[in-house]
Structures are given as C-alpha cells and as structure tokens.
C-alpha positions as a Python dict, from the first residue, in 0.01 Angstrom:
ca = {
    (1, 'X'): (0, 0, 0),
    (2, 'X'): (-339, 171, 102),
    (3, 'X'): (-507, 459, 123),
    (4, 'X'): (-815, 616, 343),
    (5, 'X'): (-1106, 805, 250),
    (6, 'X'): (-1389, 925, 539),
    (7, 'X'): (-1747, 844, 474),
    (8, 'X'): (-1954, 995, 728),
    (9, 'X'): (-1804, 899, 1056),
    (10, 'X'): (-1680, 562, 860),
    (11, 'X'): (-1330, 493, 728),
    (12, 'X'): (-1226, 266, 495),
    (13, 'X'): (-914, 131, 341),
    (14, 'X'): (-887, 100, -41),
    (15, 'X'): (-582, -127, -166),
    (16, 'X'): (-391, 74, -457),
    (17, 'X'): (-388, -149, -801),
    (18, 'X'): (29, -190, -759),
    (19, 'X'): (-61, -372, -389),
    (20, 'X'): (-132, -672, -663),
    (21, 'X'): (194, -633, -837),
    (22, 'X'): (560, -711, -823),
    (23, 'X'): (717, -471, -609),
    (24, 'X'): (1081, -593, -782),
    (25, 'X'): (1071, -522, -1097),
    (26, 'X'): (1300, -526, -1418),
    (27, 'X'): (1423, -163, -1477),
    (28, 'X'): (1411, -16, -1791),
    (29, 'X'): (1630, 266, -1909),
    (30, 'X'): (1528, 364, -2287),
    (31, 'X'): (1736, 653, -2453),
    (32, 'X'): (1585, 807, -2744),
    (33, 'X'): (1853, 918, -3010),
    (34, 'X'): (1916, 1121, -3346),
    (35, 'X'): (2056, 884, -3582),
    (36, 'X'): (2392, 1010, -3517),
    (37, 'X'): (2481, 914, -3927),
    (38, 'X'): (2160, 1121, -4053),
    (39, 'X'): (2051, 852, -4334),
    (40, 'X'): (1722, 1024, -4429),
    (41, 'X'): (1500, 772, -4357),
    (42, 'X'): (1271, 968, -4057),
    (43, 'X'): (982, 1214, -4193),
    (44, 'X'): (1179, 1507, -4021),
    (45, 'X'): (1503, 1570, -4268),
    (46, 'X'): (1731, 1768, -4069),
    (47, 'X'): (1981, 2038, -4289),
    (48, 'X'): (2269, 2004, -4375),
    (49, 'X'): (2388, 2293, -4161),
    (50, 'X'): (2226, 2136, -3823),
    (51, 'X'): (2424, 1826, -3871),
    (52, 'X'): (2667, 1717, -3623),
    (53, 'X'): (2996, 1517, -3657),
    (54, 'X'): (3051, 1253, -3361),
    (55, 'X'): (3375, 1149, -3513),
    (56, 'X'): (3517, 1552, -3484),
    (57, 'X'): (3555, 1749, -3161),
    (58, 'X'): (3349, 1862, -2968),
    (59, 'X'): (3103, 1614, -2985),
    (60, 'X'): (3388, 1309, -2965),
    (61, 'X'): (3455, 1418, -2632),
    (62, 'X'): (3097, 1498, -2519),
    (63, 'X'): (2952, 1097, -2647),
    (64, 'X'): (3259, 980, -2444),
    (65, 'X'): (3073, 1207, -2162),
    (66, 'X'): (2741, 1043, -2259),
    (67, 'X'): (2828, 731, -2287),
    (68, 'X'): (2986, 802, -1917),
    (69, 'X'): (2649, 892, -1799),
    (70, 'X'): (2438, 627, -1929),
    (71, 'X'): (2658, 350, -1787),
    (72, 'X'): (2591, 460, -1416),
    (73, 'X'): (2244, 269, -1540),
    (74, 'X'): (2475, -10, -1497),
    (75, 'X'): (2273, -257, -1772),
    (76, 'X'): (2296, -588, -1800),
    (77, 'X'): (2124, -628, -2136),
    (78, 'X'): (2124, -381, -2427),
    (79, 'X'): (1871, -366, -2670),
    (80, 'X'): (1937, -148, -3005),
    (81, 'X'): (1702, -31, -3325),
    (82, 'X'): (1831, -324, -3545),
    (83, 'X'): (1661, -597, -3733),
    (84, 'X'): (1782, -950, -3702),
    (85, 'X'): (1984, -993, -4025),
    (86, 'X'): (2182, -685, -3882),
    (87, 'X'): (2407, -965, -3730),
    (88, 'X'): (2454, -712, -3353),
    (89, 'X'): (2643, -1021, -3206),
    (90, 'X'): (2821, -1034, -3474),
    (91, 'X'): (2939, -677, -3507),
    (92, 'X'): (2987, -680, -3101),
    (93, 'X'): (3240, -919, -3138),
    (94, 'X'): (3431, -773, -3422),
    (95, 'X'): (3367, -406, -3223),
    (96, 'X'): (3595, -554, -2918),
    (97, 'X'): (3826, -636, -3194),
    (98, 'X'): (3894, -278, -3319),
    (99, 'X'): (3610, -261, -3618),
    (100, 'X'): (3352, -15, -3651),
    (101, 'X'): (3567, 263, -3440),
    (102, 'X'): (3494, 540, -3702),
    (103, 'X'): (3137, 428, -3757),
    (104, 'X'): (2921, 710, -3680),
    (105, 'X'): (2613, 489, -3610),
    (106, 'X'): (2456, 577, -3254),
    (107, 'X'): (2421, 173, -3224),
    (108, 'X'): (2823, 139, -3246),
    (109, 'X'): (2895, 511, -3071),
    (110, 'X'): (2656, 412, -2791),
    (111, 'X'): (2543, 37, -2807),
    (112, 'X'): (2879, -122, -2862),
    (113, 'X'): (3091, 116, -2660),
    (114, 'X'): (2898, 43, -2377),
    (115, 'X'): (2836, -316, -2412),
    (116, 'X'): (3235, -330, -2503),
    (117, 'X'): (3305, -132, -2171),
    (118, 'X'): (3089, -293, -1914),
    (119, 'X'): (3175, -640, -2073),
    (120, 'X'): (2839, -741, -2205),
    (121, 'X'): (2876, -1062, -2487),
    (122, 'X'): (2575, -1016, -2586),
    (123, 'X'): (2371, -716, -2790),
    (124, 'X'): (1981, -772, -2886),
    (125, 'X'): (1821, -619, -3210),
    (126, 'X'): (1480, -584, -3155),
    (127, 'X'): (1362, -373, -3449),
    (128, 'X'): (1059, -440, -3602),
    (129, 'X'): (818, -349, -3886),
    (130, 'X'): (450, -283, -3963),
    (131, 'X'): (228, -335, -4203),
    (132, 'X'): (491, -597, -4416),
    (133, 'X'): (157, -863, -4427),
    (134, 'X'): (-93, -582, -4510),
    (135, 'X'): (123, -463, -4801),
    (136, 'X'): (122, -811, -5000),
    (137, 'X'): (-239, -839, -4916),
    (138, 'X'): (-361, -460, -5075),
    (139, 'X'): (-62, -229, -5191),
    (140, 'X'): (-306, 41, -5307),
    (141, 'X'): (-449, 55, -4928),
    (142, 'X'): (-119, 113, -4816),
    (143, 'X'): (-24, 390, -5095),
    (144, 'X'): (-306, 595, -5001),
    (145, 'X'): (-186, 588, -4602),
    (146, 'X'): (169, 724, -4726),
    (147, 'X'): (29, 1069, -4789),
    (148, 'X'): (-76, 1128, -4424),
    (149, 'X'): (204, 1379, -4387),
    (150, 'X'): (105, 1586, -4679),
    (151, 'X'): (-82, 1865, -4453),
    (152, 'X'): (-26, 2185, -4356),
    (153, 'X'): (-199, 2313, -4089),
    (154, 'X'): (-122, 2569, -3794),
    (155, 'X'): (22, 2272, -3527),
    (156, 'X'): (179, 2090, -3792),
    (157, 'X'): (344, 2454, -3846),
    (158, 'X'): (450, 2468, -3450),
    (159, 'X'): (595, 2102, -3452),
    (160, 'X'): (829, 2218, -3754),
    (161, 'X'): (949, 2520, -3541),
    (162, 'X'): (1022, 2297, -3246),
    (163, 'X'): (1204, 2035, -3448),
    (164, 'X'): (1409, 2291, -3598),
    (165, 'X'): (1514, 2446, -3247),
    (166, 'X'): (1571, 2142, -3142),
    (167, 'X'): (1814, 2025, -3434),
    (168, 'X'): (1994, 2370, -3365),
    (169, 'X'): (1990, 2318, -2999),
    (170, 'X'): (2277, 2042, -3053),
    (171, 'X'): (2508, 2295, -3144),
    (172, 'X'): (2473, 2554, -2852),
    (173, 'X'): (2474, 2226, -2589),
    (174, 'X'): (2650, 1926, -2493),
    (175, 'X'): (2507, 1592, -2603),
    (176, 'X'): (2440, 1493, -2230),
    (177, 'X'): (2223, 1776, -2224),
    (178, 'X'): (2060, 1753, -2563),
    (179, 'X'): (1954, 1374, -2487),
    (180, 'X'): (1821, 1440, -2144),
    (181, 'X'): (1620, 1728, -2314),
    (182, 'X'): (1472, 1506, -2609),
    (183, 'X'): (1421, 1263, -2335),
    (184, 'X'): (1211, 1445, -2099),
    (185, 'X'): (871, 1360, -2058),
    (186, 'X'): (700, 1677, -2178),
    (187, 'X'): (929, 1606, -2511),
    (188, 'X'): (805, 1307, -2542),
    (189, 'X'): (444, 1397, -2526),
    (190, 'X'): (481, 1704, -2755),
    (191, 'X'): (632, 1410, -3020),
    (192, 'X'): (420, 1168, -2945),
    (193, 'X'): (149, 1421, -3006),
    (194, 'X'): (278, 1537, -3394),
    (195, 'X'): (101, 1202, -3475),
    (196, 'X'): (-223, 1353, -3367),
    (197, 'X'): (-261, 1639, -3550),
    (198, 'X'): (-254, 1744, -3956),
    (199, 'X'): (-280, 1394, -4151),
    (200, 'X'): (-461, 1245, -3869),
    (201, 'X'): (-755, 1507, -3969),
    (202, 'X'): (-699, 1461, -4350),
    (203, 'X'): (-1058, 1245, -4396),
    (204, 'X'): (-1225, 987, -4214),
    (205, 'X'): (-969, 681, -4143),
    (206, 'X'): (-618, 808, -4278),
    (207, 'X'): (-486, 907, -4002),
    (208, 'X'): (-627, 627, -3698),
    (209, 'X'): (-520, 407, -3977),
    (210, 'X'): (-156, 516, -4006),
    (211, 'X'): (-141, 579, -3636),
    (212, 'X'): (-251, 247, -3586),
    (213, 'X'): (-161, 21, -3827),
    (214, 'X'): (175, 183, -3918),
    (215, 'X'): (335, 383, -3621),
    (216, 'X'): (192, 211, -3342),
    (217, 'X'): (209, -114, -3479),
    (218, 'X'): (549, -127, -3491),
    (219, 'X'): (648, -20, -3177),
    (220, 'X'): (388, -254, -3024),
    (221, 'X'): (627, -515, -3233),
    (222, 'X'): (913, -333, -3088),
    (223, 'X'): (779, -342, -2727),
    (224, 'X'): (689, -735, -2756),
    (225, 'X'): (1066, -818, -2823),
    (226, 'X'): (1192, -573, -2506),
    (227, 'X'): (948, -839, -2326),
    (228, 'X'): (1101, -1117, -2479),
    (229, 'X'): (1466, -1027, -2321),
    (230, 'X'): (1282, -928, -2004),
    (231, 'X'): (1367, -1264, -1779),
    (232, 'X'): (1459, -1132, -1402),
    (233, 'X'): (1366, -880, -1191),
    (234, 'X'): (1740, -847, -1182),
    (235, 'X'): (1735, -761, -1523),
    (236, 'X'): (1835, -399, -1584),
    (237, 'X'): (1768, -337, -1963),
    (238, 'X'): (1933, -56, -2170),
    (239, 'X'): (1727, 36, -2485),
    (240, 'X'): (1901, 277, -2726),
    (241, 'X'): (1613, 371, -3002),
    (242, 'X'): (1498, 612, -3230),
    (243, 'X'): (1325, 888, -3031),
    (244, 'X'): (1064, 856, -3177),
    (245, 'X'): (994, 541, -3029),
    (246, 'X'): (1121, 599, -2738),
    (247, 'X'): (790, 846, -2675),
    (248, 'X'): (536, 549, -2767),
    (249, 'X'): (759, 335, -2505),
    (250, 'X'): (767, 508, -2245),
    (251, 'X'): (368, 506, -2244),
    (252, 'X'): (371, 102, -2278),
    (253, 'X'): (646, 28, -2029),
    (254, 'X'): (518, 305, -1748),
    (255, 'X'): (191, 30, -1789),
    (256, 'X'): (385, -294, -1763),
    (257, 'X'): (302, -447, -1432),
    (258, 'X'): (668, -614, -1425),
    (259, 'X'): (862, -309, -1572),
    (260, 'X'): (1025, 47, -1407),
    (261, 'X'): (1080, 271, -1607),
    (262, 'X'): (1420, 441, -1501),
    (263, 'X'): (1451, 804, -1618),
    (264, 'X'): (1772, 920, -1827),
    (265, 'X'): (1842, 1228, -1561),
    (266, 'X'): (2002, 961, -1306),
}
C-alpha cells in the first residue's frame, strides 16, 4: 500500500490515502433505469414510438435475462427510487403473493422479482426530495429556478441527439445490453454533464442554484439513506434508480471510504 519516488540518490516511500481505509468494504451495485412505465415526470419525454412494452415479447424475455444478470451481484439488500409512504414492504409481501405481476414499474419488474427470487423480506425506499423547506419559505425563488431548461444552445442540441439514439437504441438491442450501455461510465459523465451546460449559463445563479439546490440536493438526500442501510462490510447493496441518479452516485459512492462500487458489466 506504497509507492516510491527517487530524489537524487534518495528513495522514499509515500503511503497511498486508501493505506488509512477499510480494505473490506460494503459493495455497491447501482443500476440506472428508464422508468420502464414512461409516466412523464423526467425533463427528457421520450415518443411515443420509442416506447417499449416489458409486459410483450421481446422485452419479457430479455428483463427475465436482466434480471438473470443482475442477481449474479448476489445482494443482500435492495434499495429502490420510492418514497416512504410507497409502502415497498408492503407491496414485497403482496408481490410473493401473486400481485403486481403485470405492473410494468422497473421497481416491481426488477426490485421485487429479484428480492422475490433470492428471498430477500425486506425492500428499502430511499427516495428523496429537494427543495420541499425552501418552497414554503419563498415560492417565487423557486418559480424562477424552474425555467433553467428553457435554453437552446449548440450542446444542449447534442444532448437531445444522444438521448434520442439512445431511446431508439432499445429497440435494435437487448435490455442487458441497453442497461450496461446507459450504465457505463462515459454515459454517465456525458449525463451528468447535460446539467452543466444551457440553463446553467442562463444568468448569474440559475443554474449553480438548480444544480445545487435542486438536482444535487436530492441525490445527496438519496445518497444519505444508501448510508443509512449500509451496516456490514458484508453488506452487498443493490440500488435500482433513475439513471439519472445513478450518474451523481456513482461520483459520491466511488468517494466513500467504506463503499465499492461494483460495476454492472460483472
């Protein structure tokens, strides 16, 4: 847990920074998804004609391939993009009764089918919002933030064309390949990075502000509840999240000190 540099005819040992850390640590698997039931909610709308059905073949057979995959993670926790009053425990245990078969929810397709198949009792919802307290306090504040998308400028125009491919993409691939393509690291980056550009130039504080306050706020929020569940370096915790997220996570958990960050291409 070293390294050596030369200094003249001197040599010296310099400890690396992980030489003070856990060497066991808690492994982390997060999979960025599509919302598998398109409700509209994300900035990005995606057509009509891009849609997929997870209920309809092909892509019933491929999540039962995906779902496949993801297990050889072998969790023993799974965390989901849910809030509290959600009820997951609830809906797990009515799941390994038959409900919610025909649900085409990525948190039933993937979260509950795997937690139903590997046993797991219990399923953690650690959603989480921003800017809830900062709303009550000054509404008009928070009005002007929600027009930091309203730009159009050239990068803004190449994130559009990527988002597009990639909502076409699903057709032309299986979902095991799809994920492990929004998943990679130079995805990640490039979507991490749409926050960067456009509204974050609109004037002087719009877009740190939204970044901030909004975006990164929550999934700050988000990240503190993955810690809460964190217990054991035995722990091996599957999060199943908006990929949008998943980008911003991946930077916070690759600097937890207690954390690995396991990659989706096992």
């Amino acid at each position: 847990m070293s390294f050596t540099f030369v200094l003249g005819q001197e040599k010296e040992e310099i400890k690396k920074p992980s030489s003070f850390f856990p060497q066991e640590k808690t492994k982390v698997l997060v999979v960025g998804t599509f919302h598998f039931d398109y409700p509209g909610r994300d900035v990005h709308k995606t057509k009509d004609e891009n849609k997929i059905d997870v209920l309809k073949e092909p892509k019933k057979s491929e999540v039962t391939e995906l779902v496949n995959y993801i297990k050889k993670f072998k969790p023993t926790k799974i965390a989901i993009e849910a809030d509290d009053d959600w009820q997951a425990d609830q809906k797990l245990k009515e799941y390994n009764l038959g409900k919610y078969r025909n649900e085409r929810d990525e948190r039933f397709q993937l979260g509950m089918r795997i937690a139903s198949e590997l046993q797991i009792k219990t399923i953690y919802a650690i959603n989480a919002w921003s800017m809830v307290e900062l709303e009550e306090l000054d509404s008009n504040y928070i009005e002007q933030l929600s027009h930091y998308f309203e730009s159009d400028d050239p990068y803004s125009r190449m994130m559009l064309k990527w988002y597009e491919y990639s909502d076409k993409l699903i057709h032309e691939t299986t979902l095991l390949n799809y994920f492990k393509y929004i998943n990679s690291k130079e995805s990640h980056k490039y979507d991490y990075g749409a926050y960067l550009v456009a509204g974050f130039k609109l004037d002087n504080i719009s877009g740190p502000d939204v970044l901030s306050i909004w975006w990164y706020n929550r999934n700050l929020r988000i990240f503190k509840n993955i810690q809460k569940i964190t217990e054991s370096k035995d722990d091996r915790i599957l999060v199943i999240i908006g990929n949008g997220h998943a980008a911003v996570l991946r930077q916070l958990l690759e600097c937890l000190q207690n954390t690995n960050l396991s990659n989706l291409i096992l």
